[in-house]
PDB file of C-alpha atoms in Angstrom:
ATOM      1  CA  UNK A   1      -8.234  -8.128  18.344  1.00  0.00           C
ATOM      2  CA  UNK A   2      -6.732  -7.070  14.369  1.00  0.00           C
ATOM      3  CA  UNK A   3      -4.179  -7.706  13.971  1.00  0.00           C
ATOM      4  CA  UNK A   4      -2.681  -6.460  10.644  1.00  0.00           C
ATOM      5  CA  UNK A   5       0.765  -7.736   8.908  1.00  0.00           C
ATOM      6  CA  UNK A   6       2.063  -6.186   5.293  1.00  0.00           C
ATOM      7  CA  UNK A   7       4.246  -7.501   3.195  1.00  0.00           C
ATOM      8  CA  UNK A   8       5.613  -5.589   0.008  1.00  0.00           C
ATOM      9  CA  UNK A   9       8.365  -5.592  -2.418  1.00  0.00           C
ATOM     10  CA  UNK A  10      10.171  -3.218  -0.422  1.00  0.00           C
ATOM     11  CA  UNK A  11      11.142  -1.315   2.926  1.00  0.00           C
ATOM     12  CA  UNK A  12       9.673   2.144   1.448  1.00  0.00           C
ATOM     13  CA  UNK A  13       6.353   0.645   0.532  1.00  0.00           C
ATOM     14  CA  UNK A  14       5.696  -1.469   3.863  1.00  0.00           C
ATOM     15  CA  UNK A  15       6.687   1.588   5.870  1.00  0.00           C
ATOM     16  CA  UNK A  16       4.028   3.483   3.467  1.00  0.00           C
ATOM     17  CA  UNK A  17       1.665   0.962   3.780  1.00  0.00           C
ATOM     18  CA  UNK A  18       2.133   0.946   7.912  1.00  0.00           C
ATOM     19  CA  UNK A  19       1.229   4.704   7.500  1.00  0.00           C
ATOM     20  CA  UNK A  20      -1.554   4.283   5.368  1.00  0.00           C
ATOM     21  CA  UNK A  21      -3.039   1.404   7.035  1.00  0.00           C
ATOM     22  CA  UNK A  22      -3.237   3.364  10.785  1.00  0.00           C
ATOM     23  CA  UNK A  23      -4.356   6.441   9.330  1.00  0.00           C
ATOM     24  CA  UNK A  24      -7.486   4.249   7.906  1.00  0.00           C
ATOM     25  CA  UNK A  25      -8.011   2.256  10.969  1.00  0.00           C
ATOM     26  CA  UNK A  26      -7.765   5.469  13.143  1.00  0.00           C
ATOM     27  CA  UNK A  27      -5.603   3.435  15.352  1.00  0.00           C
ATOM     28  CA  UNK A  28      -1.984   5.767  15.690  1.00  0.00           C
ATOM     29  CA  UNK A  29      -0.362   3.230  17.710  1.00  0.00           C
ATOM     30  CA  UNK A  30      -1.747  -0.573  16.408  1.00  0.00           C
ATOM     31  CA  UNK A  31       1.163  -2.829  16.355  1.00  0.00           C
ATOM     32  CA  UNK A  32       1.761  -3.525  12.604  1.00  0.00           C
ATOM     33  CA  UNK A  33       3.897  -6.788  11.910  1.00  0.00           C
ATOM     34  CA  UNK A  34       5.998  -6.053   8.663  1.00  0.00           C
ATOM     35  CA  UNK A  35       7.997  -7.452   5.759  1.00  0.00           C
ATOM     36  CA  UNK A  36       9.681  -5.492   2.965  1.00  0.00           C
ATOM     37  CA  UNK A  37      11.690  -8.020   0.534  1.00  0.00           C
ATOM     38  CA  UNK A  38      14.263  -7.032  -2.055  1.00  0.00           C
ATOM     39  CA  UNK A  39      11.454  -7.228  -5.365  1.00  0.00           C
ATOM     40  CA  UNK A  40       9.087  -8.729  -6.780  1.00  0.00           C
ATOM     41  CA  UNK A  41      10.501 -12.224  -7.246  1.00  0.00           C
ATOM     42  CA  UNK A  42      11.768 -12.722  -3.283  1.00  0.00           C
ATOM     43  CA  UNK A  43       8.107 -11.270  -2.547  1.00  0.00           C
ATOM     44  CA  UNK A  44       6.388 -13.629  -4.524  1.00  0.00           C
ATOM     45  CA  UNK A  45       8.811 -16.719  -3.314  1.00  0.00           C
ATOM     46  CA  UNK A  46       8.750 -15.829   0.564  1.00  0.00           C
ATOM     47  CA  UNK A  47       5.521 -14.369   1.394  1.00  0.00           C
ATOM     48  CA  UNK A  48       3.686 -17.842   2.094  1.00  0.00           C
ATOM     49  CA  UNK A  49       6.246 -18.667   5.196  1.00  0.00           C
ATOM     50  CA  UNK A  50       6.192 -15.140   6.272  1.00  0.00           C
ATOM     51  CA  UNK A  51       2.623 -15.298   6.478  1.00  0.00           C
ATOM     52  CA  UNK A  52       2.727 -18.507   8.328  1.00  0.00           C
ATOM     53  CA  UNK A  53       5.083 -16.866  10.644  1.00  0.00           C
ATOM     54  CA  UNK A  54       3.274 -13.762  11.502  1.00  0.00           C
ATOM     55  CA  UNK A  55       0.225 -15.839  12.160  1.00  0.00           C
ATOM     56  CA  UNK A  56       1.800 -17.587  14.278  1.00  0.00           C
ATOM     57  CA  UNK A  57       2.603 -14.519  15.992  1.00  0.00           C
ATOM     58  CA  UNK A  58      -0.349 -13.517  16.415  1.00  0.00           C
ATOM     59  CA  UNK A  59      -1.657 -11.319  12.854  1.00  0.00           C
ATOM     60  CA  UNK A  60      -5.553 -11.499  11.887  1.00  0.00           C
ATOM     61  CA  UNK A  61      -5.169  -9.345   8.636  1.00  0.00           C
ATOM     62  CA  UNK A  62      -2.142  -9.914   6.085  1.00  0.00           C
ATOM     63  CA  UNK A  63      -1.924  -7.567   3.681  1.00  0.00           C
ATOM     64  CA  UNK A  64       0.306  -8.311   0.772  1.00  0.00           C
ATOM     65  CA  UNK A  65       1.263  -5.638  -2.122  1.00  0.00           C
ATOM     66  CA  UNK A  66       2.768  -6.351  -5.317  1.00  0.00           C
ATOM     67  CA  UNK A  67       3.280  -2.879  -7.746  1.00  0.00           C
ATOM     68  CA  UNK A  68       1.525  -4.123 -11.424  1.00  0.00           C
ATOM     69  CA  UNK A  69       4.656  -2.371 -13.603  1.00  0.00           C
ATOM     70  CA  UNK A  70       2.309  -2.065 -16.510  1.00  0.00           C
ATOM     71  CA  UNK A  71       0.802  -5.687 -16.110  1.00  0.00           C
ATOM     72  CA  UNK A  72      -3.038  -6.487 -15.563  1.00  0.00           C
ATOM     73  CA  UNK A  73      -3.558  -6.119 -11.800  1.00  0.00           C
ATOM     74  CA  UNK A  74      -5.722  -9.292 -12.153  1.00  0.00           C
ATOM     75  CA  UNK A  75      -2.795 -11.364 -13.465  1.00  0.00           C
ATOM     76  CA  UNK A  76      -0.630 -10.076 -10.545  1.00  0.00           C
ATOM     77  CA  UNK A  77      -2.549 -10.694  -8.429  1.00  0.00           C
ATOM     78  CA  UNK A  78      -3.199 -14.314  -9.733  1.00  0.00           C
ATOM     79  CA  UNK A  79       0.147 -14.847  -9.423  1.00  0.00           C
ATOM     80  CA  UNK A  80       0.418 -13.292  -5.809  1.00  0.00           C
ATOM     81  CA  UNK A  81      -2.001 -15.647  -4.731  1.00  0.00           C
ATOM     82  CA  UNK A  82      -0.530 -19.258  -6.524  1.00  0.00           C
ATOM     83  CA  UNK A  83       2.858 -18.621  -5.005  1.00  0.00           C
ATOM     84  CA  UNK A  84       1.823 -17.901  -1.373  1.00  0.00           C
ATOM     85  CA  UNK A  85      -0.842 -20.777  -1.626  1.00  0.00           C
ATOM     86  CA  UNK A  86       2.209 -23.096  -3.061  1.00  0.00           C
ATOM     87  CA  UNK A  87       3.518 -22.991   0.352  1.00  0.00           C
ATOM     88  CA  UNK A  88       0.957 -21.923   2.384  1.00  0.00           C
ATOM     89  CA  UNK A  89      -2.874 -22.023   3.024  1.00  0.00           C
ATOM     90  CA  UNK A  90      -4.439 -18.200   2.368  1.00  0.00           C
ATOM     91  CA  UNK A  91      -5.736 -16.835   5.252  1.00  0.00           C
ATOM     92  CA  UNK A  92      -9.161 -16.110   4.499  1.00  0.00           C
ATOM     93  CA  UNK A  93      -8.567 -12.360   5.790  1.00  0.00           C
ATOM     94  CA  UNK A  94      -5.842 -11.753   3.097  1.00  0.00           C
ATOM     95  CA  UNK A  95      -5.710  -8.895   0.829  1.00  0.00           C
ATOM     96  CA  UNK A  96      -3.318  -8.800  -2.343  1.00  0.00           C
ATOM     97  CA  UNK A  97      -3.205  -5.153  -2.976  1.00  0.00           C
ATOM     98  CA  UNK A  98      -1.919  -4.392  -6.464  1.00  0.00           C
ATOM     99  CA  UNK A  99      -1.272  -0.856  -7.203  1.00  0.00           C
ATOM    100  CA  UNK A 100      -1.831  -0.077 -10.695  1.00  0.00           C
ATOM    101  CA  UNK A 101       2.063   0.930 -11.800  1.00  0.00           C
ATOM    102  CA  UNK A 102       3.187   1.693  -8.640  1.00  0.00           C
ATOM    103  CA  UNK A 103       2.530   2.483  -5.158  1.00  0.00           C
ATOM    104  CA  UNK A 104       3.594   5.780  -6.026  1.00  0.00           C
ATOM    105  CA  UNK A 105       0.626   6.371  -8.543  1.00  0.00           C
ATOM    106  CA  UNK A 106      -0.854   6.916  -4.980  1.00  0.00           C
ATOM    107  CA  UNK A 107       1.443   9.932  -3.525  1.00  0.00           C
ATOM    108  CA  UNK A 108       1.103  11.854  -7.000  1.00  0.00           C
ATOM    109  CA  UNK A 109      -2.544  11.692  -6.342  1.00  0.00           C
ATOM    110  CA  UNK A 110      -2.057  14.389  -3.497  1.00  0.00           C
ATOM    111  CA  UNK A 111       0.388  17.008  -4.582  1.00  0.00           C
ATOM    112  CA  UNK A 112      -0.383  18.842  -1.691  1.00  0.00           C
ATOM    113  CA  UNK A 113       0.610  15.937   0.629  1.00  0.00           C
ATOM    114  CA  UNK A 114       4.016  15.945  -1.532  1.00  0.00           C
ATOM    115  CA  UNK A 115       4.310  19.975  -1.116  1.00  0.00           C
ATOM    116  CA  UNK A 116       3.859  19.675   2.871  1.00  0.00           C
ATOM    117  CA  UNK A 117       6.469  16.773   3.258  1.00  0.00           C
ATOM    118  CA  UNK A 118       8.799  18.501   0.192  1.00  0.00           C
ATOM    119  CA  UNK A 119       8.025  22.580   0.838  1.00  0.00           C
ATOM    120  CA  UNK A 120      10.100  23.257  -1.849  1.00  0.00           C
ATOM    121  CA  UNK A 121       8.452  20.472  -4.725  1.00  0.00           C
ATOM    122  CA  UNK A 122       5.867  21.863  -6.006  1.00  0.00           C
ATOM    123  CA  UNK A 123       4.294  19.428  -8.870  1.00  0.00           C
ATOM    124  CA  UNK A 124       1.090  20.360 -10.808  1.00  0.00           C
ATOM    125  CA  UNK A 125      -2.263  18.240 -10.196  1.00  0.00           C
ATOM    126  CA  UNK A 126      -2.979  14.540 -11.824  1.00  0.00           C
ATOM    127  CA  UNK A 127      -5.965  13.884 -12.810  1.00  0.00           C
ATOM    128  CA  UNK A 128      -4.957  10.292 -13.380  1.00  0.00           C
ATOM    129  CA  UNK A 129      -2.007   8.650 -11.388  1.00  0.00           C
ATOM    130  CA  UNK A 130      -2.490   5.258 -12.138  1.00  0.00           C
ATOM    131  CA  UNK A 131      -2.312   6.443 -15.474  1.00  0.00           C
ATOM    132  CA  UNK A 132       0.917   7.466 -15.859  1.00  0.00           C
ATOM    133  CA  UNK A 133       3.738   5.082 -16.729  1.00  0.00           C
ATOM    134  CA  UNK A 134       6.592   4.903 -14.058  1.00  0.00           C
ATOM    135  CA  UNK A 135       5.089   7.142 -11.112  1.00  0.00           C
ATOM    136  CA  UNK A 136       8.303   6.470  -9.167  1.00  0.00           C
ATOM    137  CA  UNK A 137      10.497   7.257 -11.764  1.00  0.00           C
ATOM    138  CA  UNK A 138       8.286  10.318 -12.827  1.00  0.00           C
ATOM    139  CA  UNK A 139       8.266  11.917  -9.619  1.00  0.00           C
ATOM    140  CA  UNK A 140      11.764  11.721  -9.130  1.00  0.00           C
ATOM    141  CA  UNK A 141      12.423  13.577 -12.733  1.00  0.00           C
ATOM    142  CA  UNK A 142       9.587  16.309 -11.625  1.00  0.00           C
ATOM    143  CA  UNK A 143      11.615  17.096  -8.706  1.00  0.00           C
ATOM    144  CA  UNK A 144      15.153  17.073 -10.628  1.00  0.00           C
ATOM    145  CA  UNK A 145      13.995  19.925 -12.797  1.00  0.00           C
ATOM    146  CA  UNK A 146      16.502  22.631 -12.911  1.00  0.00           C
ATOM    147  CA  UNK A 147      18.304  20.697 -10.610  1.00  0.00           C
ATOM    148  CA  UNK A 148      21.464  18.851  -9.972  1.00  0.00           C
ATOM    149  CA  UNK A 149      19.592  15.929  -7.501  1.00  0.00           C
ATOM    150  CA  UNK A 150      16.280  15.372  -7.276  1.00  0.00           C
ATOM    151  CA  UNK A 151      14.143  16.416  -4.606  1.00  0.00           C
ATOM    152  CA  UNK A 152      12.174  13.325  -3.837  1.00  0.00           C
ATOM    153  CA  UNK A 153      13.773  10.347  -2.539  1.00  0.00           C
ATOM    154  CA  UNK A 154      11.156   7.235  -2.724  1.00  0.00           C
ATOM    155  CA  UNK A 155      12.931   5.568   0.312  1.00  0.00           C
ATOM    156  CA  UNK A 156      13.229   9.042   2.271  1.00  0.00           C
ATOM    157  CA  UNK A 157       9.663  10.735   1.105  1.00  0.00           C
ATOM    158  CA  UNK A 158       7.182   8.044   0.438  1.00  0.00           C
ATOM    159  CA  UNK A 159       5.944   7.285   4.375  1.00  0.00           C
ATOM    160  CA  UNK A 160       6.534  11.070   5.294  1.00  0.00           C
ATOM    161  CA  UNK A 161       4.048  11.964   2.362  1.00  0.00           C
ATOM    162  CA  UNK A 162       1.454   8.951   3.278  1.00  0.00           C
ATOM    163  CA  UNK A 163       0.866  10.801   6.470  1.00  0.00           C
ATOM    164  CA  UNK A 164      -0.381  13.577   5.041  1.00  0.00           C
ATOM    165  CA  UNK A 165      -2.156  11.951   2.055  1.00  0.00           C
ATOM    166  CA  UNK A 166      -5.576  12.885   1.453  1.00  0.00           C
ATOM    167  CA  UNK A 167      -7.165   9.726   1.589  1.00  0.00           C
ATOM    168  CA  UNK A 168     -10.467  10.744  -0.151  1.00  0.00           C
ATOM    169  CA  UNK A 169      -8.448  12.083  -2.498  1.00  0.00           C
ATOM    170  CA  UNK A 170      -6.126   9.065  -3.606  1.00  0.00           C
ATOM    171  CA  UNK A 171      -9.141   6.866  -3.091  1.00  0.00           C
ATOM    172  CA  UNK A 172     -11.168   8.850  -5.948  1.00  0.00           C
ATOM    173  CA  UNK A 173      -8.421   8.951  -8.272  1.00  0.00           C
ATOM    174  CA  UNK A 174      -6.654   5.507  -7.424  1.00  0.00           C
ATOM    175  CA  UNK A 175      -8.597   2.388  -7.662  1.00  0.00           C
ATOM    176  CA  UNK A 176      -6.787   0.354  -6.432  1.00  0.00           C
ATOM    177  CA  UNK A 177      -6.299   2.323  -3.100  1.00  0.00           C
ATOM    178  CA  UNK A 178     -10.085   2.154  -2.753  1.00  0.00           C
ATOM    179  CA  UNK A 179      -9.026  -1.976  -2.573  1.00  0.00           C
ATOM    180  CA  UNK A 180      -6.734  -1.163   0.354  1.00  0.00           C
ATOM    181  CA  UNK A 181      -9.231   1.125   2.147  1.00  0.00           C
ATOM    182  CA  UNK A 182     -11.855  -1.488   2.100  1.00  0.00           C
ATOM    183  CA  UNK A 183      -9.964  -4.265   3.693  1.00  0.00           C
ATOM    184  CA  UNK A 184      -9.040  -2.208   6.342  1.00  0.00           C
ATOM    185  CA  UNK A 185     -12.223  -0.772   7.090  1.00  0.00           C
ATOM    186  CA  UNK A 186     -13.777  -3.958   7.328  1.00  0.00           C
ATOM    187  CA  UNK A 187     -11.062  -5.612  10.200  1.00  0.00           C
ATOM    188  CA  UNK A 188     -12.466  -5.614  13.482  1.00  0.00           C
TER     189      UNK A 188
END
């Protein structure tokens, strides 16, 4: 039986990724270990043992995601991958998911998925999310205009919005969710 385990740089994506991940597998209800560190850097020096421990409890599928903040995702990844193998062997069913920017390149791919978790945010369409610099911090300034706080919270809206993401959708316009998709779709 898949068993799937994420690891990410932090709470809000992990509990996005949890979302994500059942809504691809069709499975509501699969048990989902999880890890959500405090950056890049713990990520990157803890995931190996954390992997080793959630194997040991019983994960098939590890899934670990590192936002590229303007870097090549193929370097990040590289990089991912030396510092779990450092202190651990790599699964073989291990997936180093690298959003291009960040995770959130994904929710501005669906602004309708943002307006029916935020009614009142309405943002226009992107044609090209993993295109523009800073999605977190963009998305947060779209839904301060004209006002005093913003509208979107990353660590309130990001999950709540991944459950309604059109996954088609994000997958067209988001490589790198395509990467995601495919790993999950391929667990037994």
């Amino acid at each position: 039986m898949t068993m799937f385990a994420v690891l990410a740089e932090d709470r809000s994506d992990v509990e996005s990724l949890v979302v994500l991940i059942r809504r691809i597998s069709g499975t509501e209800n699969a048990t989902i270990q999880r890890k959500g560190f405090s950056g890049c850097g713990e990520l990157c020096r803890k995931a190996g043992s954390h992997i080793r421990d959630f194997a040991e409890k019983g994960a098939t599928h590890f899934i670990v995601c590192h936002d590229s903040d303007g870097n090549p995702p193929a370097d990040v990844r590289k990089k991912v991958r030396e510092s779990i193998e450092a202190r651990f062997d790599m699964p073989k069913d291990c997936c180093i998911v690298v959003p291009v920017e960040e995770l959130e390149a994904w929710i501005i791919a669906d602004e309708e998925a943002i307006r029916k978790a935020i009614p009142t945010l309405v943002i226009g369409q992107v044609a090209r999310p993993e295109a523009v610099p800073s999605p977190k911090e963009w998305l947060v300034d779209e839904s301060r205009r004209g006002r005093s706080r913003p509208l979107y919270v990353p660590t309130i809206h990001n999950a709540k919005v991944a459950e309604h993401l059109d996954l088609k959708k994000v997958e067209q316009k988001c490589p790198s969710f395509g990467e995601l998709v495919q790993f999950v779709r391929k667990a037994p």
